[in-house]
Amino acid sequence: MFRYYVNKNAQSNGDHEVHKFGCSRMPMEQNRLYLGLFSNCRDAVREAKKTYKQSNGCYYCSNECHTS
């Protein structure tokens, strides 16, 4: 299980990126929302979408959930 966070600040395209704890692109503590423990990024992105409808996996740490 991994700890996942979503960036509170949207990217220029409106996406809120979901990151696995330890990602080199992790937002600063004040700019991230803890999502919980998940075994995969798909479940973490699903949880993030409850708060930020337009959520997406980080290209670097959750690439299998990243959409262009």
PDB file of N, CA and C in Angstrom:
ATOM      1  N   MET A   1       0.843  -1.185   0.000  1.00  0.00           N
ATOM      2  CA  MET A   1       0.000   0.000   0.000  1.00  0.00           C
ATOM      3  C   MET A   1       0.885   1.244   0.000  1.00  0.00           C
ATOM      4  N   PHE A   2       0.419   2.239  -0.699  1.00  0.00           N
ATOM      5  CA  PHE A   2       1.160   3.484  -0.824  1.00  0.00           C
ATOM      6  C   PHE A   2       0.290   4.658  -0.407  1.00  0.00           C
ATOM      7  N   ARG A   3       0.934   5.685   0.130  1.00  0.00           N
ATOM      8  CA  ARG A   3       0.220   6.918   0.475  1.00  0.00           C
ATOM      9  C   ARG A   3       0.135   7.782  -0.772  1.00  0.00           C
ATOM     10  N   TYR A   4      -1.059   8.271  -1.053  1.00  0.00           N
ATOM     11  CA  TYR A   4      -1.281   9.120  -2.223  1.00  0.00           C
ATOM     12  C   TYR A   4      -1.807  10.482  -1.800  1.00  0.00           C
ATOM     13  N   TYR A   5      -1.436  11.482  -2.599  1.00  0.00           N
ATOM     14  CA  TYR A   5      -1.835  12.865  -2.371  1.00  0.00           C
ATOM     15  C   TYR A   5      -2.282  13.468  -3.694  1.00  0.00           C
ATOM     16  N   VAL A   6      -3.149  14.471  -3.612  1.00  0.00           N
ATOM     17  CA  VAL A   6      -3.527  15.217  -4.807  1.00  0.00           C
ATOM     18  C   VAL A   6      -3.110  16.674  -4.610  1.00  0.00           C
ATOM     19  N   ASN A   7      -2.629  17.253  -5.678  1.00  0.00           N
ATOM     20  CA  ASN A   7      -2.223  18.657  -5.648  1.00  0.00           C
ATOM     21  C   ASN A   7      -3.475  19.525  -5.597  1.00  0.00           C
ATOM     22  N   LYS A   8      -3.552  20.410  -4.627  1.00  0.00           N
ATOM     23  CA  LYS A   8      -4.695  21.324  -4.507  1.00  0.00           C
ATOM     24  C   LYS A   8      -4.709  22.349  -5.635  1.00  0.00           C
ATOM     25  N   ASN A   9      -3.543  22.624  -6.194  1.00  0.00           N
ATOM     26  CA  ASN A   9      -3.423  23.601  -7.279  1.00  0.00           C
ATOM     27  C   ASN A   9      -3.503  22.883  -8.618  1.00  0.00           C
ATOM     28  N   ALA A  10      -4.397  23.338  -9.451  1.00  0.00           N
ATOM     29  CA  ALA A  10      -4.548  22.736 -10.779  1.00  0.00           C
ATOM     30  C   ALA A  10      -3.419  23.169 -11.701  1.00  0.00           C
ATOM     31  N   GLN A  11      -3.100  22.299 -12.643  1.00  0.00           N
ATOM     32  CA  GLN A  11      -2.148  22.650 -13.689  1.00  0.00           C
ATOM     33  C   GLN A  11      -2.840  23.591 -14.670  1.00  0.00           C
ATOM     34  N   SER A  12      -2.108  24.075 -15.651  1.00  0.00           N
ATOM     35  CA  SER A  12      -2.671  25.018 -16.617  1.00  0.00           C
ATOM     36  C   SER A  12      -3.840  24.422 -17.407  1.00  0.00           C
ATOM     37  N   ASN A  13      -3.883  23.092 -17.540  1.00  0.00           N
ATOM     38  CA  ASN A  13      -4.984  22.442 -18.257  1.00  0.00           C
ATOM     39  C   ASN A  13      -6.165  22.107 -17.342  1.00  0.00           C
ATOM     40  N   GLY A  14      -6.055  22.442 -16.057  1.00  0.00           N
ATOM     41  CA  GLY A  14      -7.135  22.201 -15.110  1.00  0.00           C
ATOM     42  C   GLY A  14      -7.011  20.920 -14.314  1.00  0.00           C
ATOM     43  N   ASP A  15      -6.032  20.069 -14.636  1.00  0.00           N
ATOM     44  CA  ASP A  15      -5.848  18.803 -13.911  1.00  0.00           C
ATOM     45  C   ASP A  15      -5.242  19.021 -12.535  1.00  0.00           C
ATOM     46  N   HIS A  16      -5.719  18.228 -11.582  1.00  0.00           N
ATOM     47  CA  HIS A  16      -5.115  18.136 -10.255  1.00  0.00           C
ATOM     48  C   HIS A  16      -4.358  16.815 -10.244  1.00  0.00           C
ATOM     49  N   GLU A  17      -3.038  16.885 -10.133  1.00  0.00           N
ATOM     50  CA  GLU A  17      -2.223  15.682 -10.231  1.00  0.00           C
ATOM     51  C   GLU A  17      -2.203  14.883  -8.939  1.00  0.00           C
ATOM     52  N   VAL A  18      -2.291  13.559  -9.103  1.00  0.00           N
ATOM     53  CA  VAL A  18      -2.223  12.614  -7.992  1.00  0.00           C
ATOM     54  C   VAL A  18      -0.797  12.070  -7.932  1.00  0.00           C
ATOM     55  N   HIS A  19      -0.208  12.113  -6.719  1.00  0.00           N
ATOM     56  CA  HIS A  19       1.174  11.681  -6.507  1.00  0.00           C
ATOM     57  C   HIS A  19       1.266  10.605  -5.442  1.00  0.00           C
ATOM     58  N   LYS A  20       2.191   9.683  -5.671  1.00  0.00           N
ATOM     59  CA  LYS A  20       2.553   8.681  -4.675  1.00  0.00           C
ATOM     60  C   LYS A  20       3.581   9.332  -3.751  1.00  0.00           C
ATOM     61  N   PHE A  21       3.461   9.091  -2.444  1.00  0.00           N
ATOM     62  CA  PHE A  21       4.387   9.685  -1.482  1.00  0.00           C
ATOM     63  C   PHE A  21       5.827   9.357  -1.875  1.00  0.00           C
ATOM     64  N   GLY A  22       6.673  10.370  -1.869  1.00  0.00           N
ATOM     65  CA  GLY A  22       8.069  10.207  -2.228  1.00  0.00           C
ATOM     66  C   GLY A  22       8.386  10.654  -3.638  1.00  0.00           C
ATOM     67  N   CYS A  23       7.368  10.998  -4.411  1.00  0.00           N
ATOM     68  CA  CYS A  23       7.567  11.451  -5.790  1.00  0.00           C
ATOM     69  C   CYS A  23       8.425  12.713  -5.798  1.00  0.00           C
ATOM     70  N   SER A  24       9.320  12.788  -6.767  1.00  0.00           N
ATOM     71  CA  SER A  24      10.177  13.967  -6.880  1.00  0.00           C
ATOM     72  C   SER A  24       9.393  15.215  -7.273  1.00  0.00           C
ATOM     73  N   ARG A  25       8.172  15.043  -7.779  1.00  0.00           N
ATOM     74  CA  ARG A  25       7.322  16.174  -8.201  1.00  0.00           C
ATOM     75  C   ARG A  25       6.208  16.469  -7.201  1.00  0.00           C
ATOM     76  N   MET A  26       6.329  15.909  -5.996  1.00  0.00           N
ATOM     77  CA  MET A  26       5.308  16.080  -4.961  1.00  0.00           C
ATOM     78  C   MET A  26       5.131  17.557  -4.622  1.00  0.00           C
ATOM     79  N   PRO A  27       3.894  18.032  -4.566  1.00  0.00           N
ATOM     80  CA  PRO A  27       3.675  19.440  -4.194  1.00  0.00           C
ATOM     81  C   PRO A  27       4.055  19.691  -2.731  1.00  0.00           C
ATOM     82  N   MET A  28       4.303  20.949  -2.403  1.00  0.00           N
ATOM     83  CA  MET A  28       4.624  21.305  -1.023  1.00  0.00           C
ATOM     84  C   MET A  28       3.465  20.898  -0.114  1.00  0.00           C
ATOM     85  N   GLU A  29       3.782  20.682   1.140  1.00  0.00           N
ATOM     86  CA  GLU A  29       2.797  20.160   2.094  1.00  0.00           C
ATOM     87  C   GLU A  29       1.507  20.976   2.128  1.00  0.00           C
ATOM     88  N   GLN A  30       1.606  22.297   2.089  1.00  0.00           N
ATOM     89  CA  GLN A  30       0.414  23.143   2.161  1.00  0.00           C
ATOM     90  C   GLN A  30      -0.430  23.079   0.881  1.00  0.00           C
ATOM     91  N   ASN A  31       0.146  22.529  -0.189  1.00  0.00           N
ATOM     92  CA  ASN A  31      -0.556  22.461  -1.473  1.00  0.00           C
ATOM     93  C   ASN A  31      -1.028  21.060  -1.836  1.00  0.00           C
ATOM     94  N   ARG A  32      -1.033  20.152  -0.877  1.00  0.00           N
ATOM     95  CA  ARG A  32      -1.475  18.796  -1.189  1.00  0.00           C
ATOM     96  C   ARG A  32      -2.513  18.315  -0.189  1.00  0.00           C
ATOM     97  N   LEU A  33      -3.372  17.432  -0.681  1.00  0.00           N
ATOM     98  CA  LEU A  33      -4.436  16.845   0.120  1.00  0.00           C
ATOM     99  C   LEU A  33      -4.202  15.342   0.186  1.00  0.00           C
ATOM    100  N   TYR A  34      -4.156  14.806   1.396  1.00  0.00           N
ATOM    101  CA  TYR A  34      -3.944  13.370   1.580  1.00  0.00           C
ATOM    102  C   TYR A  34      -5.186  12.615   1.128  1.00  0.00           C
ATOM    103  N   LEU A  35      -4.986  11.603   0.292  1.00  0.00           N
ATOM    104  CA  LEU A  35      -6.096  10.808  -0.231  1.00  0.00           C
ATOM    105  C   LEU A  35      -6.287   9.511   0.535  1.00  0.00           C
ATOM    106  N   GLY A  36      -5.193   8.941   1.038  1.00  0.00           N
ATOM    107  CA  GLY A  36      -5.271   7.684   1.767  1.00  0.00           C
ATOM    108  C   GLY A  36      -4.255   6.682   1.261  1.00  0.00           C
ATOM    109  N   LEU A  37      -4.392   5.451   1.767  1.00  0.00           N
ATOM    110  CA  LEU A  37      -3.527   4.346   1.367  1.00  0.00           C
ATOM    111  C   LEU A  37      -4.211   3.548   0.263  1.00  0.00           C
ATOM    112  N   PHE A  38      -3.502   3.333  -0.824  1.00  0.00           N
ATOM    113  CA  PHE A  38      -4.049   2.587  -1.950  1.00  0.00           C
ATOM    114  C   PHE A  38      -2.970   1.663  -2.514  1.00  0.00           C
ATOM    115  N   SER A  39      -3.395   0.563  -3.092  1.00  0.00           N
ATOM    116  CA  SER A  39      -2.442  -0.371  -3.701  1.00  0.00           C
ATOM    117  C   SER A  39      -2.120   0.017  -5.138  1.00  0.00           C
ATOM    118  N   ASN A  40      -2.897   0.962  -5.703  1.00  0.00           N
ATOM    119  CA  ASN A  40      -2.653   1.381  -7.087  1.00  0.00           C
ATOM    120  C   ASN A  40      -3.153   2.810  -7.296  1.00  0.00           C
ATOM    121  N   CYS A  41      -2.653   3.424  -8.353  1.00  0.00           N
ATOM    122  CA  CYS A  41      -3.011   4.821  -8.612  1.00  0.00           C
ATOM    123  C   CYS A  41      -4.443   4.972  -9.117  1.00  0.00           C
ATOM    124  N   ARG A  42      -4.990   3.952  -9.741  1.00  0.00           N
ATOM    125  CA  ARG A  42      -6.369   4.057 -10.249  1.00  0.00           C
ATOM    126  C   ARG A  42      -7.349   4.358  -9.118  1.00  0.00           C
ATOM    127  N   ASP A  43      -7.192   3.649  -8.005  1.00  0.00           N
ATOM    128  CA  ASP A  43      -8.075   3.892  -6.859  1.00  0.00           C
ATOM    129  C   ASP A  43      -7.820   5.268  -6.250  1.00  0.00           C
ATOM    130  N   ALA A  44      -6.557   5.695  -6.242  1.00  0.00           N
ATOM    131  CA  ALA A  44      -6.225   7.019  -5.702  1.00  0.00           C
ATOM    132  C   ALA A  44      -6.818   8.129  -6.569  1.00  0.00           C
ATOM    133  N   VAL A  45      -6.743   7.985  -7.884  1.00  0.00           N
ATOM    134  CA  VAL A  45      -7.321   8.982  -8.790  1.00  0.00           C
ATOM    135  C   VAL A  45      -8.838   9.015  -8.618  1.00  0.00           C
ATOM    136  N   ARG A  46      -9.453   7.855  -8.474  1.00  0.00           N
ATOM    137  CA  ARG A  46     -10.902   7.789  -8.247  1.00  0.00           C
ATOM    138  C   ARG A  46     -11.272   8.557  -6.975  1.00  0.00           C
ATOM    139  N   GLU A  47     -10.468   8.405  -5.928  1.00  0.00           N
ATOM    140  CA  GLU A  47     -10.714   9.134  -4.675  1.00  0.00           C
ATOM    141  C   GLU A  47     -10.516  10.638  -4.877  1.00  0.00           C
ATOM    142  N   ALA A  48      -9.488  11.023  -5.607  1.00  0.00           N
ATOM    143  CA  ALA A  48      -9.220  12.447  -5.860  1.00  0.00           C
ATOM    144  C   ALA A  48     -10.374  13.096  -6.610  1.00  0.00           C
ATOM    145  N   LYS A  49     -11.000  12.346  -7.507  1.00  0.00           N
ATOM    146  CA  LYS A  49     -12.096  12.897  -8.315  1.00  0.00           C
ATOM    147  C   LYS A  49     -13.332  13.216  -7.480  1.00  0.00           C
ATOM    148  N   LYS A  50     -13.398  12.710  -6.264  1.00  0.00           N
ATOM    149  CA  LYS A  50     -14.498  13.067  -5.361  1.00  0.00           C
ATOM    150  C   LYS A  50     -14.371  14.530  -4.930  1.00  0.00           C
ATOM    151  N   THR A  51     -13.142  15.034  -4.905  1.00  0.00           N
ATOM    152  CA  THR A  51     -12.886  16.429  -4.528  1.00  0.00           C
ATOM    153  C   THR A  51     -12.631  17.301  -5.749  1.00  0.00           C
ATOM    154  N   TYR A  52     -11.798  16.800  -6.652  1.00  0.00           N
ATOM    155  CA  TYR A  52     -11.432  17.531  -7.870  1.00  0.00           C
ATOM    156  C   TYR A  52     -11.805  16.663  -9.068  1.00  0.00           C
ATOM    157  N   LYS A  53     -12.906  17.005  -9.696  1.00  0.00           N
ATOM    158  CA  LYS A  53     -13.422  16.189 -10.800  1.00  0.00           C
ATOM    159  C   LYS A  53     -12.365  15.932 -11.877  1.00  0.00           C
ATOM    160  N   GLN A  54     -11.556  16.929 -12.140  1.00  0.00           N
ATOM    161  CA  GLN A  54     -10.524  16.800 -13.163  1.00  0.00           C
ATOM    162  C   GLN A  54      -9.194  16.459 -12.491  1.00  0.00           C
ATOM    163  N   SER A  55      -9.015  15.174 -12.184  1.00  0.00           N
ATOM    164  CA  SER A  55      -7.785  14.679 -11.565  1.00  0.00           C
ATOM    165  C   SER A  55      -7.113  13.696 -12.507  1.00  0.00           C
ATOM    166  N   ASN A  56      -5.803  13.584 -12.359  1.00  0.00           N
ATOM    167  CA  ASN A  56      -4.995  12.806 -13.287  1.00  0.00           C
ATOM    168  C   ASN A  56      -3.766  12.298 -12.541  1.00  0.00           C
ATOM    169  N   GLY A  57      -3.262  11.127 -12.906  1.00  0.00           N
ATOM    170  CA  GLY A  57      -2.051  10.598 -12.303  1.00  0.00           C
ATOM    171  C   GLY A  57      -0.820  11.369 -12.745  1.00  0.00           C
ATOM    172  N   CYS A  58       0.132  11.503 -11.859  1.00  0.00           N
ATOM    173  CA  CYS A  58       1.403  12.153 -12.177  1.00  0.00           C
ATOM    174  C   CYS A  58       2.155  11.342 -13.231  1.00  0.00           C
ATOM    175  N   TYR A  59       2.716  12.015 -14.202  1.00  0.00           N
ATOM    176  CA  TYR A  59       3.482  11.362 -15.268  1.00  0.00           C
ATOM    177  C   TYR A  59       4.668  10.580 -14.697  1.00  0.00           C
ATOM    178  N   TYR A  60       5.258  11.058 -13.610  1.00  0.00           N
ATOM    179  CA  TYR A  60       6.481  10.479 -13.068  1.00  0.00           C
ATOM    180  C   TYR A  60       6.238   9.339 -12.086  1.00  0.00           C
ATOM    181  N   CYS A  61       5.288   9.468 -11.187  1.00  0.00           N
ATOM    182  CA  CYS A  61       5.108   8.435 -10.153  1.00  0.00           C
ATOM    183  C   CYS A  61       3.840   7.605 -10.338  1.00  0.00           C
ATOM    184  N   SER A  62       2.936   8.048 -11.173  1.00  0.00           N
ATOM    185  CA  SER A  62       1.683   7.318 -11.407  1.00  0.00           C
ATOM    186  C   SER A  62       1.381   7.308 -12.898  1.00  0.00           C
ATOM    187  N   ASN A  63       2.383   6.972 -13.675  1.00  0.00           N
ATOM    188  CA  ASN A  63       2.302   7.075 -15.118  1.00  0.00           C
ATOM    189  C   ASN A  63       1.174   6.243 -15.711  1.00  0.00           C
ATOM    190  N   GLU A  64       0.892   5.085 -15.131  1.00  0.00           N
ATOM    191  CA  GLU A  64      -0.182   4.246 -15.671  1.00  0.00           C
ATOM    192  C   GLU A  64      -1.555   4.880 -15.533  1.00  0.00           C
ATOM    193  N   CYS A  65      -1.646   5.935 -14.713  1.00  0.00           N
ATOM    194  CA  CYS A  65      -2.908   6.664 -14.545  1.00  0.00           C
ATOM    195  C   CYS A  65      -2.849   8.062 -15.158  1.00  0.00           C
ATOM    196  N   HIS A  66      -1.765   8.343 -15.842  1.00  0.00           N
ATOM    197  CA  HIS A  66      -1.600   9.657 -16.475  1.00  0.00           C
ATOM    198  C   HIS A  66      -2.234   9.628 -17.863  1.00  0.00           C
ATOM    199  N   THR A  67      -3.042  10.635 -18.132  1.00  0.00           N
ATOM    200  CA  THR A  67      -3.631  10.771 -19.463  1.00  0.00           C
ATOM    201  C   THR A  67      -3.196  12.096 -20.043  1.00  0.00           C
ATOM    202  N   SER A  68      -2.949  12.117 -21.305  1.00  0.00           N
ATOM    203  CA  SER A  68      -2.460  13.336 -21.974  1.00  0.00           C
ATOM    204  C   SER A  68      -3.571  14.309 -22.222  1.00  0.00           C
TER     205      SER A  68
END
